[in-house]
Short mmCIF file of C-alpha atoms in Angstrom, two decimals:
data_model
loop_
_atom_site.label_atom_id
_atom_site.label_comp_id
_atom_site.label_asym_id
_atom_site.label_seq_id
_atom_site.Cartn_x
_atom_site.Cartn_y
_atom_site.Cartn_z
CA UNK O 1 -53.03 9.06 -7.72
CA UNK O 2 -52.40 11.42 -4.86
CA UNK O 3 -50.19 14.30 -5.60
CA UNK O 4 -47.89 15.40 -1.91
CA UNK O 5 -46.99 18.84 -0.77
CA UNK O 6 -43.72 19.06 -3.70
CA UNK O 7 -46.69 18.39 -6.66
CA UNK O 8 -45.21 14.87 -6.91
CA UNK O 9 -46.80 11.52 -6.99
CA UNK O 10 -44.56 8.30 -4.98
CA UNK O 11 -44.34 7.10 -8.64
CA UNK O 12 -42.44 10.56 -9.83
CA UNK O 13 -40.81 10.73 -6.30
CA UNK O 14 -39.49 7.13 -6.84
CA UNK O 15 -38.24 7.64 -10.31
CA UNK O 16 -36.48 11.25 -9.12
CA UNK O 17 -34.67 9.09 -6.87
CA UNK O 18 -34.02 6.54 -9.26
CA UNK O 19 -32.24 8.48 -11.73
CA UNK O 20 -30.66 10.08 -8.83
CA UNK O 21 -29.06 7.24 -8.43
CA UNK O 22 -27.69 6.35 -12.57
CA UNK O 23 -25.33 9.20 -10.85
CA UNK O 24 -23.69 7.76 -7.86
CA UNK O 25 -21.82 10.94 -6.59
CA UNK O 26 -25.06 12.83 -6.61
CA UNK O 27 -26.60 11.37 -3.57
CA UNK O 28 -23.39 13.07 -1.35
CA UNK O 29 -23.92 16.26 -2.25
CA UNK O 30 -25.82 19.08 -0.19
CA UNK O 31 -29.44 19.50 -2.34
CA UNK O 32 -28.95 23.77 -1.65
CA UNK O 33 -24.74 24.19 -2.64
CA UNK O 34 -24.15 21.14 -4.21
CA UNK O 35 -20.67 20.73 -2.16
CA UNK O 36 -19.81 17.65 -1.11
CA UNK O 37 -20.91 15.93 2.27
CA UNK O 38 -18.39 15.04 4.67
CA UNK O 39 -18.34 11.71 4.32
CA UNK O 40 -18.35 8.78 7.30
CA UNK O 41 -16.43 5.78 7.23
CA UNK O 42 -18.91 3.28 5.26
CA UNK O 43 -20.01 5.79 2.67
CA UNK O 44 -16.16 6.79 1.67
CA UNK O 45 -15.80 2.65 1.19
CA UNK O 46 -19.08 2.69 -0.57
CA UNK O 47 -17.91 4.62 -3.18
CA UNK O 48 -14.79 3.60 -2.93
CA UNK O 49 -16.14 0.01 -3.51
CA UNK O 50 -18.62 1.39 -6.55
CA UNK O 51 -16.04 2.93 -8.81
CA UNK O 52 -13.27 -0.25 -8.02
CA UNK O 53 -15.34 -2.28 -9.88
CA UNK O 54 -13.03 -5.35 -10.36
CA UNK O 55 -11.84 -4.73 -6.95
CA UNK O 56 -8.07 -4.77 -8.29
CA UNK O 57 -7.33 -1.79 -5.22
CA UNK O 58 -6.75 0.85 -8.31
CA UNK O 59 -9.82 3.03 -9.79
CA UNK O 60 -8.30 3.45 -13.67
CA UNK O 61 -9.45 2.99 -17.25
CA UNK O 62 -12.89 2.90 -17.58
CA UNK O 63 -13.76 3.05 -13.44
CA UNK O 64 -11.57 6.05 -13.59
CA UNK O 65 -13.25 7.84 -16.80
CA UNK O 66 -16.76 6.83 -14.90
CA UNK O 67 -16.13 8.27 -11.59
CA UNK O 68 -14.91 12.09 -13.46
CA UNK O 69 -17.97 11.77 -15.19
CA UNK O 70 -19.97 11.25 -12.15
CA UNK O 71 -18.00 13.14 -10.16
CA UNK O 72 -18.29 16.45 -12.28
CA UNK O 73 -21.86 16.11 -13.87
CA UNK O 74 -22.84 15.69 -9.95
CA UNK O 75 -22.06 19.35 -9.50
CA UNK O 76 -25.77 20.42 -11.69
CA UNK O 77 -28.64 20.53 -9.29
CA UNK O 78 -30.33 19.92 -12.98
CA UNK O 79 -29.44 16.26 -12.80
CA UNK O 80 -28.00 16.02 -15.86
CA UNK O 81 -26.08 12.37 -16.19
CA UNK O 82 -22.50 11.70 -17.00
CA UNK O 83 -22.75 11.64 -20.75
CA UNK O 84 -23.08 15.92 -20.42
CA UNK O 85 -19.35 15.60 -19.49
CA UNK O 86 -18.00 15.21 -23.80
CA UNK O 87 -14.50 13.18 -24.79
CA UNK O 88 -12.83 16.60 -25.15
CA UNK O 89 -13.63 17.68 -21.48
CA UNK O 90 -13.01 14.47 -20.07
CA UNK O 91 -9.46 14.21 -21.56
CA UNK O 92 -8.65 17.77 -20.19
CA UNK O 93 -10.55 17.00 -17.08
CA UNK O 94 -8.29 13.65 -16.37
CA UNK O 95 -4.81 15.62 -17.24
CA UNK O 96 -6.02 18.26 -14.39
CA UNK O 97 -7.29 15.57 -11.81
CA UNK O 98 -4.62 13.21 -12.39
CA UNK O 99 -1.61 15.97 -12.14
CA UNK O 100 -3.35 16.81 -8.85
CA UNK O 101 -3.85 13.66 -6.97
CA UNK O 102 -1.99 11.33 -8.54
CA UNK O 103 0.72 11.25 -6.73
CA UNK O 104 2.42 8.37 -7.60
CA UNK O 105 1.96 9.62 -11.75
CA UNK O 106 1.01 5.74 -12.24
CA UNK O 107 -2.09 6.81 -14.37
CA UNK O 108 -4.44 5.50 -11.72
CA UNK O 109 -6.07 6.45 -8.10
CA UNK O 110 -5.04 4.40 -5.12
CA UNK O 111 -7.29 4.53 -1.92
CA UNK O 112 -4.80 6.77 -0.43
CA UNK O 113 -4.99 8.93 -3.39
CA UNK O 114 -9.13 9.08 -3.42
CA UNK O 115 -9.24 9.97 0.18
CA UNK O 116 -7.23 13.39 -0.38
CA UNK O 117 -9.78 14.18 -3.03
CA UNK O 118 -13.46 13.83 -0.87
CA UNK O 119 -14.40 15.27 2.37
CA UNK O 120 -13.97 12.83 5.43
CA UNK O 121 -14.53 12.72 8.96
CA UNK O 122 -11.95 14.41 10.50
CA UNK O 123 -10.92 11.85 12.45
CA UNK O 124 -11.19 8.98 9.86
CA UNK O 125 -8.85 11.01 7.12
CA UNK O 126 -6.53 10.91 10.23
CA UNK O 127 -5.55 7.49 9.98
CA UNK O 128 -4.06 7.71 6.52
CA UNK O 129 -1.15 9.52 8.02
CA UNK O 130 -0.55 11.89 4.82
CA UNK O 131 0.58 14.58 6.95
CA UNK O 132 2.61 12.32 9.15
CA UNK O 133 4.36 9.25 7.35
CA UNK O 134 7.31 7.22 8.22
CA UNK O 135 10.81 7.90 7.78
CA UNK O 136 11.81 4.28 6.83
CA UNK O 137 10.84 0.58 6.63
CA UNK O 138 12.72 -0.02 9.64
CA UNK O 139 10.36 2.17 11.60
CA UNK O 140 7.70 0.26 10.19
CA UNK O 141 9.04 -2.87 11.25
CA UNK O 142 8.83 -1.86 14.42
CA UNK O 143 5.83 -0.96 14.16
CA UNK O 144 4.58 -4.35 13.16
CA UNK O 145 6.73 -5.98 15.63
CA UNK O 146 4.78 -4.06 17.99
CA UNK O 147 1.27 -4.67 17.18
CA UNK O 148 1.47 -8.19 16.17
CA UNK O 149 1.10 -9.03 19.06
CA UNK O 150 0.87 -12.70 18.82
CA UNK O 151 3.50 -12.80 16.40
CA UNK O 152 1.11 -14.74 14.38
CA UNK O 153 2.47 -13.05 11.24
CA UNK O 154 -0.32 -10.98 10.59
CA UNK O 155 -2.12 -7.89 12.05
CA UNK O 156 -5.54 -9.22 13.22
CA UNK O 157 -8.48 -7.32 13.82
CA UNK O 158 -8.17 -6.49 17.41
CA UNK O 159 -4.65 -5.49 17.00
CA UNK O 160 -5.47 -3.15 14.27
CA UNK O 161 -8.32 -1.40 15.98
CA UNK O 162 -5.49 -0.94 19.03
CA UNK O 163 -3.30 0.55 16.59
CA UNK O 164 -5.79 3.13 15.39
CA UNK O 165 -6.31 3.76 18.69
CA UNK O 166 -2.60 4.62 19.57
CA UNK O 167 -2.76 6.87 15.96
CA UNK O 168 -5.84 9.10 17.46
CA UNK O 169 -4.54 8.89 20.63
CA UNK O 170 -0.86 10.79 19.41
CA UNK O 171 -3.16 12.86 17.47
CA UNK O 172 -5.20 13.79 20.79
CA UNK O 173 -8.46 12.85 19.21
CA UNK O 174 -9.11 9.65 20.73
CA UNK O 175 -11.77 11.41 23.23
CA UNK O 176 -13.84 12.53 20.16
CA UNK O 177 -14.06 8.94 18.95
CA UNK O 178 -16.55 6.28 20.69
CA UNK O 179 -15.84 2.40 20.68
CA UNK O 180 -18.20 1.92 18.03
CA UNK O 181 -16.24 4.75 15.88
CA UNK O 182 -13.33 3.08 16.05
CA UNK O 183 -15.03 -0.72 15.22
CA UNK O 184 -16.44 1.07 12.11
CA UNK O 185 -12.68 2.65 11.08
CA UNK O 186 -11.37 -1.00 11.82
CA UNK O 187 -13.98 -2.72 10.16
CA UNK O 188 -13.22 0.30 6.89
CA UNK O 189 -9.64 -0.41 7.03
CA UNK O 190 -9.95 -4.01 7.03
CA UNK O 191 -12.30 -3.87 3.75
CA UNK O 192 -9.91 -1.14 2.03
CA UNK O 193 -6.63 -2.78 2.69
CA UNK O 194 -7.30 -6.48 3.01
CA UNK O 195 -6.94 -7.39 -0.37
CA UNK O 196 -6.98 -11.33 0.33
CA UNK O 197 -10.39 -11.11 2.26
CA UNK O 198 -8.64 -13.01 4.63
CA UNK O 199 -10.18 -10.65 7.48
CA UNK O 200 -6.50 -9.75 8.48
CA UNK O 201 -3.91 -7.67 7.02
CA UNK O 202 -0.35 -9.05 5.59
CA UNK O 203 2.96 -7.26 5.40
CA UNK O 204 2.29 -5.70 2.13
CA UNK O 205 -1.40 -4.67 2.96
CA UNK O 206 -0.51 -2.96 5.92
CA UNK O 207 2.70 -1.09 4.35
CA UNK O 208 -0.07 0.48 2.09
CA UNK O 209 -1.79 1.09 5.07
CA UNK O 210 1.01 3.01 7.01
CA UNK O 211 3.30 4.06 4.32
CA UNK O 212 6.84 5.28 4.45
CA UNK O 213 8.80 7.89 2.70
CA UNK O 214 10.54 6.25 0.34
CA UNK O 215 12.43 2.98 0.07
CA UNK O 216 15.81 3.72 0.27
CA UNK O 217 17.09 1.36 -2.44
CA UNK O 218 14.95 3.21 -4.79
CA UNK O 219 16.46 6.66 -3.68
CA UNK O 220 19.91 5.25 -3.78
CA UNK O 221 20.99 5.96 -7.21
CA UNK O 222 24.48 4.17 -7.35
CA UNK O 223 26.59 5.38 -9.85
CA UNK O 224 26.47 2.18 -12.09
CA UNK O 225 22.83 2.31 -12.37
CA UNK O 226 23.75 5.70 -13.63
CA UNK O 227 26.46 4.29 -16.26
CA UNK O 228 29.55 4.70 -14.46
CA UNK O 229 31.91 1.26 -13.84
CA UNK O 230 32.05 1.18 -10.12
CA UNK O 231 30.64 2.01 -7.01
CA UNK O 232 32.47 4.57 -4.38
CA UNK O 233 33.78 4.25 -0.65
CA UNK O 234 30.74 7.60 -0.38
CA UNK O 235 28.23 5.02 -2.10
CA UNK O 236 28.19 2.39 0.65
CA UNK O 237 29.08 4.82 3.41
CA UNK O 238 25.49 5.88 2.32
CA UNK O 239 23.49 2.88 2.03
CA UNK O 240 25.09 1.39 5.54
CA UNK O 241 24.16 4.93 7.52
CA UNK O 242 20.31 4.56 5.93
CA UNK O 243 19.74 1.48 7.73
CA UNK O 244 22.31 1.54 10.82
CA UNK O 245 20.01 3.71 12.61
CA UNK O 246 21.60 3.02 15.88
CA UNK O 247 24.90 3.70 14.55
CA UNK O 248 26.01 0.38 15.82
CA UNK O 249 28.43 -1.12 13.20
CA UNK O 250 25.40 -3.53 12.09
CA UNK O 251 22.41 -3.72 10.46
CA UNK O 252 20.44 -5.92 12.60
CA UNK O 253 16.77 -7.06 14.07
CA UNK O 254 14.25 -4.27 12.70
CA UNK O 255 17.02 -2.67 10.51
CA UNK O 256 17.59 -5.70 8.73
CA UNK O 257 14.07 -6.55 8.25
CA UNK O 258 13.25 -3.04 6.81
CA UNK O 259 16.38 -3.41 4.46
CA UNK O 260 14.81 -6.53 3.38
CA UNK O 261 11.55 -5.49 2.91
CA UNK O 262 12.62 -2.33 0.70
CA UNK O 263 14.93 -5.38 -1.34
CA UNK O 264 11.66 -7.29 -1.42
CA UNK O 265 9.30 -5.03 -2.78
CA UNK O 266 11.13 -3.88 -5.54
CA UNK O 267 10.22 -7.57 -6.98
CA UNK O 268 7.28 -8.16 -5.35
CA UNK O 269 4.23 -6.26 -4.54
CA UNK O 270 2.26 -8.98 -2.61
CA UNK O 271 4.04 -10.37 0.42
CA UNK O 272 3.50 -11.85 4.26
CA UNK O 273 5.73 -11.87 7.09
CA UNK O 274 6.62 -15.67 6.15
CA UNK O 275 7.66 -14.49 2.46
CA UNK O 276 10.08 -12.08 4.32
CA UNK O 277 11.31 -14.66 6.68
CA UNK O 278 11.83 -16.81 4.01
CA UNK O 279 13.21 -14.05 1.43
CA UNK O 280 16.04 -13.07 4.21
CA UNK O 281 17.18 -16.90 4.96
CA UNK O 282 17.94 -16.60 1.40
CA UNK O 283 19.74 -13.81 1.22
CA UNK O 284 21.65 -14.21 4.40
CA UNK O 285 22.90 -17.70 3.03
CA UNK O 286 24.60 -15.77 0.69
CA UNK O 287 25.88 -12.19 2.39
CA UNK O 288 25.98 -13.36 5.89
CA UNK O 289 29.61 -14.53 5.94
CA UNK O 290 30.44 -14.29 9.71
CA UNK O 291 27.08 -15.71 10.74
CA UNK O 292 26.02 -13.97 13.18
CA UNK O 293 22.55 -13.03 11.44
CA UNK O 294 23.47 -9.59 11.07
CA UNK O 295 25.22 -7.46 7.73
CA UNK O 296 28.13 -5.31 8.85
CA UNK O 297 29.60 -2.93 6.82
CA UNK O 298 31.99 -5.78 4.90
CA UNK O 299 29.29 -7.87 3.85
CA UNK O 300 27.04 -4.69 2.50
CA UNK O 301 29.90 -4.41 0.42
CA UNK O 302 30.12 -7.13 -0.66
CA UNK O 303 26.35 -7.38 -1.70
CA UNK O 304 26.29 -4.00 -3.34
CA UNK O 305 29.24 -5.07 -5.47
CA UNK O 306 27.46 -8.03 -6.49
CA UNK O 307 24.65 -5.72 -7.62
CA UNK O 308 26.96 -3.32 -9.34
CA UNK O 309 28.38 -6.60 -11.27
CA UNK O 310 24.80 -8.05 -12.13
CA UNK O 311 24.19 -4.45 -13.18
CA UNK O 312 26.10 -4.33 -15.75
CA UNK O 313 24.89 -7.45 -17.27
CA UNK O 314 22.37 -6.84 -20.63
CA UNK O 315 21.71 -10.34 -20.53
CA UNK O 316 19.78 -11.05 -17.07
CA UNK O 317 18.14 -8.05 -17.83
CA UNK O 318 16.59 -8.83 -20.43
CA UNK O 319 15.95 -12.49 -19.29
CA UNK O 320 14.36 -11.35 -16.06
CA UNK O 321 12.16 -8.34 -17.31
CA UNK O 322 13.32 -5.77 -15.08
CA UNK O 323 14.26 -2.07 -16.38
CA UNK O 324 17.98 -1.47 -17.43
CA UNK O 325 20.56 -0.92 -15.42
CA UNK O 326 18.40 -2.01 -11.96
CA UNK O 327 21.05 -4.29 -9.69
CA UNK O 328 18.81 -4.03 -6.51
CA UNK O 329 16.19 -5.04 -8.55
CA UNK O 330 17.99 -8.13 -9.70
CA UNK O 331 19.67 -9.20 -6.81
CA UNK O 332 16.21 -9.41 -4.98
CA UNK O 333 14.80 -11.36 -8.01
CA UNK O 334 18.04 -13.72 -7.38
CA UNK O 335 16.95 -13.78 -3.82
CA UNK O 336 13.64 -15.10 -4.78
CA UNK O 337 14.57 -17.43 -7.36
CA UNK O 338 16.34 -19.15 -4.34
CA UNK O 339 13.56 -18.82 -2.37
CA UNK O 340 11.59 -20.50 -5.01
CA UNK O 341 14.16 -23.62 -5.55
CA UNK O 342 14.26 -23.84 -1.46
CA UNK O 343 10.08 -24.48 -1.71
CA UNK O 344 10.59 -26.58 -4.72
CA UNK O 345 12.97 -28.90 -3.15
CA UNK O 346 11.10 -29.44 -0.12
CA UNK O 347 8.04 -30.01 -2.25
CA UNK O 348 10.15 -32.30 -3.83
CA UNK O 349 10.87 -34.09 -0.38
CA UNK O 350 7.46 -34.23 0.82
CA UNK O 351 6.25 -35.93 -2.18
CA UNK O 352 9.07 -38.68 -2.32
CA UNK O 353 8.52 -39.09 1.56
CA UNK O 354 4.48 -39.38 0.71
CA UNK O 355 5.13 -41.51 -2.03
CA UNK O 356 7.41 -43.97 -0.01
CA UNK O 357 4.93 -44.19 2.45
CA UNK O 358 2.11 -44.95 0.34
CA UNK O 359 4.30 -47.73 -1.10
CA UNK O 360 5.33 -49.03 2.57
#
């Protein structure tokens, strides 16, 4: 068998490359420094797709204790596999990585989370926005409003590669990107954030997508979720200026539907732009008292004093799961156990209507 210029046969060459393989990290290093490769678009998904290995959206538990592994023992131009990484090292290894990219502390890596750890095109690491994210959920409603363009609900694919146009554009970068750049980041964003496969991206996907800050109900630590019996005149004043961004007496249009989304995803993790519709005729059956589809400062009021008065009750709690002493929590859960009767009953309709006609 013929031996090549490097003293190896294919068959060596092919198993070299093989086992260079068993380590999946290995093949993005540089051969001479062993740093990491900047990585495009497609290979940050491919390994982003290799280590999510029940394609859940999280890399933890055994994914996570794989990809350290891989990720370290890569380093040794020797090729040595994972298994030179021991127990001991990998449990100090995981308290180190995790304390500096886990941002959220939830004991697992998001996407977001991955791509501050490997080396990206400039221009791709861009879009994630970590230097830049958004004040609210009422700027992201706009946002949406803006983009969706056919107000089908959902950001397709052409409106998404426009938005990540706009986002290189305010970052003066959209010269250095060709159209078939930004197809590839649209086509990348679409497999990292559609989680549905649906070859579109939902409310939820895309607020993971283009984050905010915070959600202002979770910031908003009311005294009764802190133990005390009431909530103060300085409490609401609060809450009402956080989403009254035009300081016009109301909470209204995209103000109202970022307050309801940050009510909403405190129950809720997966949702569309017809769960929200749906979530805020519930709520507004309740809280809008005037009718005018809008909450003035009265009827926030009056919802945050329901909360403080469901806060204090052990009982619904318990019976609903959610952690002590969370009103917002529970109000939205009320909110969706409305929503839920609303679909039964028309459920309910359609198959007595069905079932008349069938009879008829």
């Amino acid at each position: 068998m013929a031996v090549g210029p490097d003293g190896l046969t294919d068959y060596q060459r092919k198993m070299n490359s093989q086992e260079k393989c068993n380590n999946f990290m290995r093949q993005f290093r540089d051969d001479e420094s062993r740093e990491l490769k900047k990585l495009t678009a497609n290979q940050f998904m491919e390994v982003w797709s290799h280590y999510d290995a029940d394609g859940n959206g999280y890399i933890e538990g055994s994914e996570l204790d794989g990809f350290l592994k891989e990720f370290v023992s890569s380093v040794n131009a020797n090729d040595s596999g994972p298994e030179s990484v021991s127990d001991a090292m990998l449990v100090e290894l995981k308290e180190c990585f995790m304390e500096a990219y886990d941002d959220n502390q939830d004991g697992k890596i998001e996407i977001r989370e991955l791509a501050q750890l490997l080396p990206m095109e400039e221009n791709f690491l861009l879009l994630f926005r970590f230097d830049n994210p958004l004040e609210s959920s009422v700027e992201f409603m706009k946002i949406w409003k803006a983009y969706d363009k056919d107000n089908s609900g959902y950001i397709e694919a052409d409106e998404l590669k426009n938005f990540l146009r706009d986002l290189l554009k305010e970052a003066k970068k959209d010269h250095d990107v060709s159209e078939d750049k930004l197809i590839e980041y649209t086509d990348t964003m679409l497999q990292v954030f559609d989680q549905n496969k649906d070859g579109k991206l939902q409310l939820s996907e895309m607020a993971k997508l283009l984050p905010v800050k915070e959600n202002f109900l979770c910031r908003s630590v009311f005294k009764v979720s802190q133990g005390a019996s009431k909530l103060t005149k300085e409490d609401i004043e609060r809450v009402f200026a956080l989403y009254d961004r035009d300081n016009n007496g109301t909470i209204e249009n995209e103000e109202l539907n970022g307050f309801l989304k940050d009510l909403l995803e405190l129950v809720k993790k997966d949702y569309d732009a017809l769960d929200l519709q749906e979530f805020q005729d519930a709520i507004m059956r309740g809280c809008d008292f005037n009718k005018d589809g809008k909450i003035n400062k009265k009827e926030l009021t009056m919802i945050l004093l329901a909360l403080a008065k469901h806060g204090a009750d052990d009982d619904m709690q318990s019976g609903m799961g959610m952690a002590a002493n969370n009103p917002l929590a529970e109000i939205a859960t009320m909110g969706m156990k409305a929503l839920k009767l609303q679909k039964l009953r028309v459920r309910h309709f359609v198959n007595r209507t069905l079932g008349t006609n069938t009879t008829s």
